[in-house]
Short mmCIF file of C-alpha atoms in Angstrom, two decimals:
data_model
loop_
_atom_site.label_atom_id
_atom_site.label_comp_id
_atom_site.label_asym_id
_atom_site.label_seq_id
_atom_site.Cartn_x
_atom_site.Cartn_y
_atom_site.Cartn_z
CA MET S 898 86.34 -14.99 -186.64
CA ARG S 899 86.76 -11.53 -188.74
CA PRO S 900 89.13 -9.57 -188.11
CA SER S 901 86.49 -6.66 -186.99
CA MET S 902 85.28 -8.70 -184.26
CA ILE S 903 89.63 -8.79 -183.04
CA SER S 904 89.92 -5.23 -183.86
CA ALA S 905 86.84 -4.22 -182.01
CA ALA S 906 87.44 -6.84 -178.94
CA LEU S 907 90.86 -5.01 -178.87
CA VAL S 908 90.47 -1.46 -178.96
CA ALA S 909 87.59 -2.38 -175.79
CA ALA S 910 89.88 -3.85 -173.48
CA LEU S 911 92.98 -1.51 -173.78
CA VAL S 912 90.37 2.17 -173.31
CA GLY S 913 88.42 0.41 -170.27
CA TYR S 914 91.85 -1.13 -169.75
CA GLY S 915 93.78 1.74 -169.43
CA SER S 916 91.28 4.38 -168.90
CA THR S 917 91.08 2.65 -165.37
CA ILE S 918 93.79 1.29 -164.34
CA ALA S 919 94.98 3.92 -161.93
CA LEU S 920 92.37 4.33 -159.95
CA ILE S 921 93.37 0.06 -159.05
CA LEU S 922 95.71 0.29 -158.36
CA ALA S 923 94.52 3.95 -156.37
CA ALA S 924 91.72 1.46 -154.30
CA ALA S 925 94.86 -1.24 -154.08
CA GLN S 926 97.12 1.33 -152.24
CA ALA S 927 93.51 2.99 -149.93
CA VAL S 928 93.65 -0.71 -148.23
CA GLY S 929 96.57 -1.44 -147.70
CA ALA S 930 97.18 -4.42 -150.03
CA SER S 931 101.08 -5.29 -150.83
CA PRO S 932 103.17 -5.35 -153.53
CA ALA S 933 102.34 -9.24 -154.98
CA GLN S 934 98.28 -8.93 -153.81
CA THR S 935 98.06 -6.07 -156.31
CA ALA S 936 99.79 -8.06 -158.60
CA SER S 937 96.81 -10.70 -158.20
CA TRP S 938 94.11 -8.63 -158.34
CA VAL S 939 94.84 -6.92 -161.57
CA ALA S 940 95.51 -10.38 -162.96
CA ALA S 941 92.61 -11.73 -161.16
CA ILE S 942 89.82 -9.56 -162.50
CA CYS S 943 91.02 -9.78 -165.21
CA PHE S 944 90.73 -13.52 -165.69
CA ALA S 945 87.46 -13.25 -164.09
CA LYS S 946 86.42 -10.92 -166.52
CA ALA S 947 87.68 -12.86 -169.43
CA ILE S 948 85.83 -15.73 -168.75
CA GLY S 949 83.45 -14.07 -167.73
CA SER S 950 82.57 -12.53 -171.17
CA MET S 951 82.60 -16.17 -172.94
CA LEU S 952 81.22 -18.51 -170.81
CA LEU S 953 78.29 -15.98 -170.51
CA SER S 954 78.51 -14.91 -175.01
CA THR S 955 79.30 -18.90 -176.03
CA TRP S 956 76.31 -20.04 -173.70
CA LYS S 957 73.66 -16.78 -174.37
CA LYS S 958 74.95 -16.46 -177.78
CA VAL S 959 74.58 -13.07 -177.21
CA PRO S 960 77.61 -10.62 -177.06
CA ILE S 961 78.42 -8.98 -173.41
CA VAL S 962 81.57 -8.40 -172.18
CA LEU S 963 82.22 -7.96 -168.84
CA ALA S 964 84.34 -4.45 -167.16
CA TRP S 965 85.29 -3.90 -163.77
CA SER S 966 83.57 -2.23 -160.80
CA THR S 967 84.93 1.56 -161.78
CA PRO S 968 82.80 3.14 -159.46
CA GLY S 969 83.73 0.51 -156.90
CA ALA S 970 87.37 0.86 -157.21
CA ALA S 971 86.48 4.84 -156.53
CA LEU S 972 84.92 3.99 -153.48
CA ILE S 973 87.09 0.86 -152.43
CA ALA S 974 90.01 4.05 -153.17
CA ALA S 975 88.39 6.94 -151.31
CA SER S 976 88.07 4.49 -148.24
CA THR S 977 90.48 4.70 -145.24
CA GLY S 978 90.82 2.59 -142.27
CA ILE S 979 90.00 -0.83 -144.61
CA ASN S 980 93.17 -2.74 -144.31
CA ILE S 981 93.27 -5.85 -147.15
CA ASN S 982 91.23 -8.75 -145.05
CA GLU S 983 88.64 -7.00 -144.18
CA ALA S 984 88.61 -5.09 -148.23
CA VAL S 985 88.45 -8.70 -149.82
CA GLY S 986 85.54 -9.89 -146.88
CA ALA S 987 83.43 -7.17 -148.45
CA PHE S 988 84.48 -7.90 -151.73
CA VAL S 989 82.96 -11.96 -151.52
CA LEU S 990 80.04 -9.72 -149.68
CA ALA S 991 78.68 -7.25 -152.35
CA GLY S 992 79.48 -10.40 -154.81
CA GLY S 993 76.88 -12.94 -152.94
CA LEU S 994 74.50 -9.49 -153.02
CA ILE S 995 74.81 -9.51 -157.00
CA ALA S 996 74.51 -13.52 -157.24
CA LEU S 997 71.87 -13.05 -154.89
CA THR S 998 70.28 -10.07 -157.08
CA GLY S 999 70.00 -12.62 -159.73
CA ALA S 1000 69.22 -15.48 -158.24
CA VAL S 1001 65.95 -13.60 -155.90
CA PRO S 1002 63.55 -12.72 -158.02
CA PRO S 1003 62.34 -9.90 -153.70
CA ILE S 1004 65.66 -8.94 -153.22
CA ASN S 1005 66.01 -7.68 -157.11
CA ARG S 1006 62.67 -5.94 -156.37
CA ALA S 1007 64.03 -4.14 -152.81
CA VAL S 1008 66.90 -3.02 -154.42
CA SER S 1009 65.04 -1.06 -157.42
CA SER S 1010 62.47 0.88 -155.53
CA ILE S 1011 65.70 2.62 -154.49
CA PRO S 1012 65.29 6.02 -156.58
CA THR S 1013 67.44 6.38 -159.23
CA GLY S 1014 67.95 9.99 -157.60
CA ILE S 1015 69.94 9.10 -154.39
CA ALA S 1016 71.94 6.22 -155.97
CA SER S 1017 73.55 7.96 -157.92
CA GLY S 1018 73.59 11.73 -154.96
CA MET S 1019 75.49 9.00 -153.81
CA LEU S 1020 77.75 7.14 -157.04
CA ALA S 1021 78.93 11.76 -157.75
CA GLY S 1022 79.19 12.06 -153.65
CA VAL S 1023 81.75 8.58 -154.07
CA LEU S 1024 83.69 10.42 -157.01
CA LEU S 1025 83.59 14.07 -156.18
CA PRO S 1026 86.73 14.34 -155.02
CA PHE S 1027 88.94 12.61 -157.04
CA CYS S 1028 87.20 14.87 -159.80
CA ILE S 1029 89.02 17.89 -157.29
CA ALA S 1030 91.65 16.34 -157.05
CA VAL S 1031 92.55 17.46 -161.55
CA ALA S 1032 92.27 21.01 -160.04
CA THR S 1033 94.45 20.57 -156.57
CA TYR S 1034 97.43 18.70 -158.80
CA ALA S 1035 97.40 21.40 -161.49
CA VAL S 1036 97.80 23.83 -159.01
CA SER S 1037 101.05 21.89 -156.54
CA ASP S 1038 102.29 20.43 -159.71
CA TRP S 1039 101.60 22.06 -163.00
CA ARG S 1040 104.85 21.50 -164.72
CA MET S 1041 103.40 17.93 -164.31
CA VAL S 1042 100.46 18.05 -164.90
CA LEU S 1043 98.81 20.62 -167.51
CA PRO S 1044 100.67 19.32 -170.42
CA LEU S 1045 98.72 16.03 -169.25
CA ILE S 1046 95.50 17.95 -168.87
CA ALA S 1047 96.07 20.23 -172.70
CA VAL S 1048 96.20 16.59 -174.05
CA PHE S 1049 93.61 15.86 -172.42
CA MET S 1050 91.60 18.50 -173.76
CA ILE S 1051 92.79 17.89 -177.61
CA VAL S 1052 92.31 14.83 -178.23
CA ARG S 1053 88.86 15.12 -176.36
CA LEU S 1054 88.02 17.31 -178.90
CA ILE S 1055 89.45 14.84 -181.58
CA SER S 1056 87.64 11.45 -180.01
CA PRO S 1057 86.56 11.40 -176.37
CA LEU S 1058 87.05 7.83 -175.56
CA TYR S 1059 90.88 7.56 -176.48
CA ALA S 1060 91.18 11.46 -174.36
CA VAL S 1061 91.76 9.36 -170.32
CA LEU S 1062 94.57 6.37 -172.88
CA ALA S 1063 96.49 9.76 -174.75
CA ALA S 1064 95.90 11.07 -170.86
CA LEU S 1065 98.22 7.91 -169.59
CA ALA S 1066 100.64 8.06 -172.00
CA ALA S 1067 101.51 11.87 -171.98
CA GLY S 1068 101.82 11.39 -168.33
CA LEU S 1069 103.96 8.06 -168.77
CA VAL S 1070 105.87 9.90 -171.20
CA ILE S 1071 106.26 13.23 -168.12
CA ALA S 1072 107.18 10.65 -165.71
CA PHE S 1073 110.64 9.25 -167.60
CA THR S 1074 111.89 12.38 -168.59
CA TYR S 1075 111.26 15.79 -167.41
CA ALA S 1076 110.10 13.64 -164.02
CA GLY S 1077 113.30 11.65 -164.20
CA VAL S 1078 111.39 8.66 -162.75
CA PRO S 1079 114.25 5.88 -163.35
CA ALA S 1080 112.72 3.32 -165.40
CA PRO S 1081 111.28 0.29 -163.29
CA ALA S 1082 113.01 -3.01 -164.27
CA PHE S 1083 111.06 -5.10 -166.48
CA ARG S 1084 110.99 -8.72 -165.41
CA PHE S 1085 109.11 -11.07 -166.86
CA GLU S 1086 107.94 -14.03 -163.61
CA ALA S 1087 105.68 -16.29 -163.42
CA LEU S 1088 102.45 -14.88 -162.43
CA THR S 1089 101.38 -15.56 -159.15
CA LEU S 1090 97.54 -15.20 -157.85
CA VAL S 1091 97.97 -14.74 -154.32
CA PHE S 1092 95.09 -15.72 -151.90
CA ILE S 1093 94.44 -13.32 -149.44
CA MET S 1094 92.03 -14.61 -146.12
CA PRO S 1095 88.70 -12.04 -146.19
CA GLU S 1096 87.34 -10.67 -142.93
CA PHE S 1097 84.01 -10.54 -142.57
CA ASN S 1098 84.44 -7.08 -140.25
CA PRO S 1099 80.47 -5.79 -139.64
CA ALA S 1100 80.89 -2.24 -140.15
CA VAL S 1101 83.47 -2.20 -143.45
CA LEU S 1102 80.40 -5.23 -144.60
CA ILE S 1103 78.77 -2.13 -144.03
CA GLY S 1104 80.33 0.78 -145.16
CA LEU S 1105 82.44 0.06 -147.92
CA GLY S 1106 80.55 -3.95 -149.10
CA LEU S 1107 77.00 -2.56 -148.89
CA PRO S 1108 77.90 0.56 -150.73
CA LEU S 1109 80.34 -1.42 -153.34
CA TYR S 1110 77.14 -3.40 -154.40
CA LEU S 1111 74.80 -1.42 -154.99
CA VAL S 1112 76.87 1.25 -157.03
CA THR S 1113 78.22 -1.51 -159.64
CA MET S 1114 74.10 -2.43 -159.84
CA ALA S 1115 72.82 0.91 -160.13
CA SER S 1116 75.89 2.55 -162.01
CA GLN S 1117 76.95 -0.47 -164.13
CA ASN S 1118 74.98 -3.45 -165.20
CA LEU S 1119 71.55 -1.90 -165.14
CA PRO S 1120 73.58 0.73 -167.54
CA GLY S 1121 75.03 -2.65 -168.86
CA PHE S 1122 72.02 -4.48 -169.69
CA ALA S 1123 70.04 -0.89 -171.35
CA VAL S 1124 73.36 -1.00 -174.21
CA LEU S 1125 72.12 -4.98 -174.92
CA ARG S 1126 68.33 -3.99 -175.71
CA ALA S 1127 69.39 -0.50 -177.48
CA HIS S 1128 71.33 -2.68 -180.31
CA GLY S 1129 68.53 -5.13 -180.33
CA TYR S 1130 69.40 -7.99 -177.87
CA THR S 1131 67.59 -8.96 -174.70
CA PRO S 1132 70.17 -9.40 -171.73
CA PRO S 1133 70.43 -12.43 -170.03
CA VAL S 1134 70.19 -10.65 -166.52
CA ALA S 1135 69.67 -14.09 -164.08
CA ALA S 1136 72.47 -15.49 -165.91
CA SER S 1137 74.80 -12.52 -166.00
CA LEU S 1138 74.19 -11.61 -162.28
CA GLY S 1139 74.88 -15.28 -161.51
CA VAL S 1140 77.86 -15.20 -163.19
CA THR S 1141 79.23 -12.17 -161.78
CA GLY S 1142 78.53 -11.83 -158.43
CA ILE S 1143 79.57 -16.24 -157.41
CA GLY S 1144 82.78 -14.83 -160.35
CA SER S 1145 83.07 -11.60 -158.06
CA MET S 1146 82.97 -14.00 -154.66
CA ILE S 1147 85.77 -16.28 -155.93
CA ALA S 1148 87.37 -13.96 -157.42
CA GLY S 1149 87.49 -11.75 -154.61
CA VAL S 1150 89.93 -14.21 -152.89
CA PHE S 1151 92.52 -13.41 -155.23
CA GLY S 1152 91.82 -8.84 -154.14
CA SER S 1153 89.66 -8.59 -157.01
CA HIS S 1154 86.61 -6.36 -156.41
CA THR S 1155 83.65 -6.54 -158.07
CA PHE S 1156 83.35 -7.38 -162.69
CA ASN S 1157 80.05 -6.64 -163.88
CA MET S 1158 77.90 -5.49 -167.79
CA ALA S 1159 79.83 -2.99 -169.44
CA ALA S 1160 78.11 -0.51 -170.67
CA ILE S 1161 80.22 2.37 -172.91
CA THR S 1162 82.94 0.01 -174.04
CA ALA S 1163 80.77 -3.06 -174.53
CA ALA S 1164 78.90 -0.36 -177.46
CA ILE S 1165 82.18 -0.67 -179.56
CA CYS S 1166 81.25 -4.50 -179.65
CA LEU S 1167 77.45 -4.09 -180.63
CA GLY S 1168 77.82 -2.33 -183.79
CA ASP S 1169 76.48 -3.24 -187.74
CA ASP S 1170 80.80 -2.69 -188.27
CA VAL S 1171 82.08 -5.91 -185.46
CA HIS S 1172 79.74 -7.54 -187.84
CA PRO S 1173 76.64 -7.10 -190.26
CA ASP S 1174 74.92 -10.41 -189.02
CA LYS S 1175 73.14 -10.19 -185.44
CA ALA S 1176 72.97 -13.19 -184.08
CA LYS S 1177 76.71 -14.04 -185.06
CA ARG S 1178 77.78 -10.63 -182.56
CA TRP S 1179 78.25 -13.38 -180.18
CA GLN S 1180 81.65 -13.91 -180.85
CA VAL S 1181 82.85 -10.47 -180.63
CA GLY S 1182 82.77 -12.04 -176.77
CA ILE S 1183 85.51 -14.10 -177.43
CA ALA S 1184 87.77 -12.11 -178.54
CA TYR S 1185 86.64 -9.95 -175.85
CA GLY S 1186 87.83 -12.51 -172.84
CA ILE S 1187 90.90 -13.57 -174.04
CA ILE S 1188 93.07 -9.66 -175.47
CA TRP S 1189 92.12 -10.20 -170.95
CA MET S 1190 93.71 -13.16 -170.50
CA LEU S 1191 96.28 -11.95 -172.41
CA LEU S 1192 96.53 -8.33 -170.36
CA GLY S 1193 95.96 -10.00 -167.30
CA PHE S 1194 99.58 -12.31 -167.54
CA PHE S 1195 101.07 -9.07 -168.40
CA GLY S 1196 99.49 -6.85 -164.99
CA PRO S 1197 103.21 -7.09 -163.89
CA VAL S 1198 105.18 -4.97 -166.20
CA ILE S 1199 101.92 -2.68 -166.10
CA ILE S 1200 101.58 -2.04 -162.78
CA VAL S 1201 104.98 -1.76 -162.90
CA THR S 1202 105.74 0.87 -164.38
CA ILE S 1203 102.50 2.89 -163.33
CA ILE S 1204 103.61 2.77 -159.70
CA ALA S 1205 106.26 4.48 -160.29
CA MET S 1206 104.83 7.30 -161.47
CA PRO S 1207 104.76 10.17 -159.64
CA LYS S 1208 102.09 10.27 -157.68
CA ALA S 1209 100.24 13.63 -159.46
CA ILE S 1210 100.00 11.97 -162.56
CA ILE S 1211 98.47 8.46 -161.76
CA ALA S 1212 95.71 10.87 -159.67
CA VAL S 1213 95.51 13.21 -162.20
CA VAL S 1214 94.79 10.81 -164.91
CA ALA S 1215 92.66 8.82 -162.48
CA GLY S 1216 90.66 12.41 -162.44
CA LEU S 1217 90.33 12.89 -165.46
CA ALA S 1218 88.78 9.15 -167.01
CA LEU S 1219 85.82 9.66 -163.99
CA ILE S 1220 84.82 13.23 -164.73
CA THR S 1221 82.43 11.39 -167.52
CA PRO S 1222 80.34 9.37 -165.08
CA LEU S 1223 80.81 12.25 -162.44
CA ILE S 1224 78.78 14.11 -165.37
CA GLY S 1225 76.28 11.21 -166.16
CA ALA S 1226 75.59 9.71 -162.11
CA LEU S 1227 75.48 14.80 -161.07
CA ALA S 1228 72.89 14.55 -164.47
CA SER S 1229 70.64 11.71 -162.98
CA ALA S 1230 70.46 12.44 -158.66
CA PHE S 1231 68.98 15.52 -159.74
CA ASP S 1232 67.43 14.98 -162.66
CA ALA S 1233 63.56 14.45 -160.84
CA PRO S 1234 62.44 17.00 -159.20
CA ALA S 1235 60.09 14.44 -157.03
CA THR S 1236 63.93 13.10 -155.47
CA ARG S 1237 66.23 16.47 -155.93
CA PHE S 1238 66.26 17.04 -151.84
CA ALA S 1239 66.84 13.30 -151.44
CA ALA S 1240 69.51 13.09 -154.17
CA ALA S 1241 71.44 16.40 -152.37
CA ALA S 1242 71.26 14.77 -148.80
CA THR S 1243 73.34 12.04 -150.33
CA PHE S 1244 75.88 13.50 -151.92
CA ILE S 1245 76.31 15.81 -149.79
CA VAL S 1246 77.18 13.95 -147.43
CA THR S 1247 79.05 10.83 -148.99
CA ALA S 1248 81.33 13.63 -150.77
CA SER S 1249 82.25 15.12 -146.63
CA GLY S 1250 84.21 11.87 -146.63
CA ILE S 1251 82.35 11.65 -142.70
CA ALA S 1252 83.33 8.16 -141.30
CA ALA S 1253 81.12 7.81 -137.92
CA PHE S 1254 81.72 4.04 -135.72
CA GLY S 1255 83.35 2.49 -138.35
CA VAL S 1256 81.69 2.79 -141.05
CA GLY S 1257 82.10 5.18 -144.02
CA ALA S 1258 80.29 8.16 -146.12
CA ALA S 1259 79.09 5.79 -148.40
CA PHE S 1260 76.73 4.19 -146.18
CA TRP S 1261 75.59 7.58 -144.23
CA GLY S 1262 75.06 9.19 -146.98
CA LEU S 1263 73.17 6.25 -149.09
CA LEU S 1264 70.59 6.72 -145.62
CA ALA S 1265 70.18 10.56 -145.18
CA GLY S 1266 69.16 9.96 -148.56
CA LEU S 1267 66.33 7.91 -147.81
CA LEU S 1268 65.29 9.24 -144.54
CA VAL S 1269 65.01 12.36 -146.32
CA HIS S 1270 63.00 10.97 -149.13
CA LEU S 1271 60.28 8.78 -146.69
CA MET S 1272 59.45 12.44 -144.56
CA ASP S 1273 59.20 14.12 -148.06
CA GLY S 1274 56.83 10.93 -148.96
CA LEU S 1275 55.41 11.31 -144.92
CA LYS S 1276 54.14 14.98 -146.58
CA ARG S 1277 53.18 14.31 -149.37
CA ARG S 1278 50.36 12.83 -147.69
#
């Protein structure tokens, strides 16, 4: 295997892990996961991505790299009143729906018929509160937060890809020096995957499971397939959805939320500098999978370190990581004039954070947008 493949896979994995691990931990905290369940969550999704990437790349001879659903993690982190068992039930449902989408063309067409503006409006509404938190903490904890933002902005001018990683590194330095957080005790213990019995609460399935499926499909899988096409590959859509969907169901009972096609990090692994022969570039998926396996094994040490950081630093790192996805979601939401009002309705209701009948805001935002879109369609007729 060429050193360039290992280098590309290492960069892609570290960027994917470091830039959003704080968000995964926030999601676990939101649903009341215990420390052992949180460690299992991170390990299970790392192993699932690793196995899925290696399997699909070897099977289809296409350089396929997988990622956890960052918008999905944000959706979970924004949830309230949901316990870990109910969350796992939603994860299993979302994974099953992804697999069905790959296997049943009518379901694929039904999902594809949801206007892009509305789906993007829902995603933007989920992401907005996390980005607003950056400004909030910049006032309440400015001594810790402003230097962190400064590092992010400076590195962003040089290399946007590493800006969040740099912010995370700065956060660690600030936490264990200025903030006086005691260094955690590192103990290499045997990694244990914790089985979590899923609880299928209808309100949670509708309010979390369905939106998790939709944001994973609209904001992760579809762009991931587009990146492959842009680099001259024919993406194996059915196989990819089948592997990630079934894999998400299996990993879900160990706490993991959905994983999917990578987009930004995938681009790192698809260039000519990885391998001049496009037909052999699929081997990067093997290197990528091995690195994610290692990240899964060392996850408990990393998690202990990040959890020990002040809440303000974790929230700001997560918020900074979501600014770029928020920009993309807002641009997509309001791109098409015909669906702008419906997208605005979706965005406003979702961002409000309301909950009714035990169902979260993401579902009501989607419903509001679809109703407005239907009314606009009747008017045009």
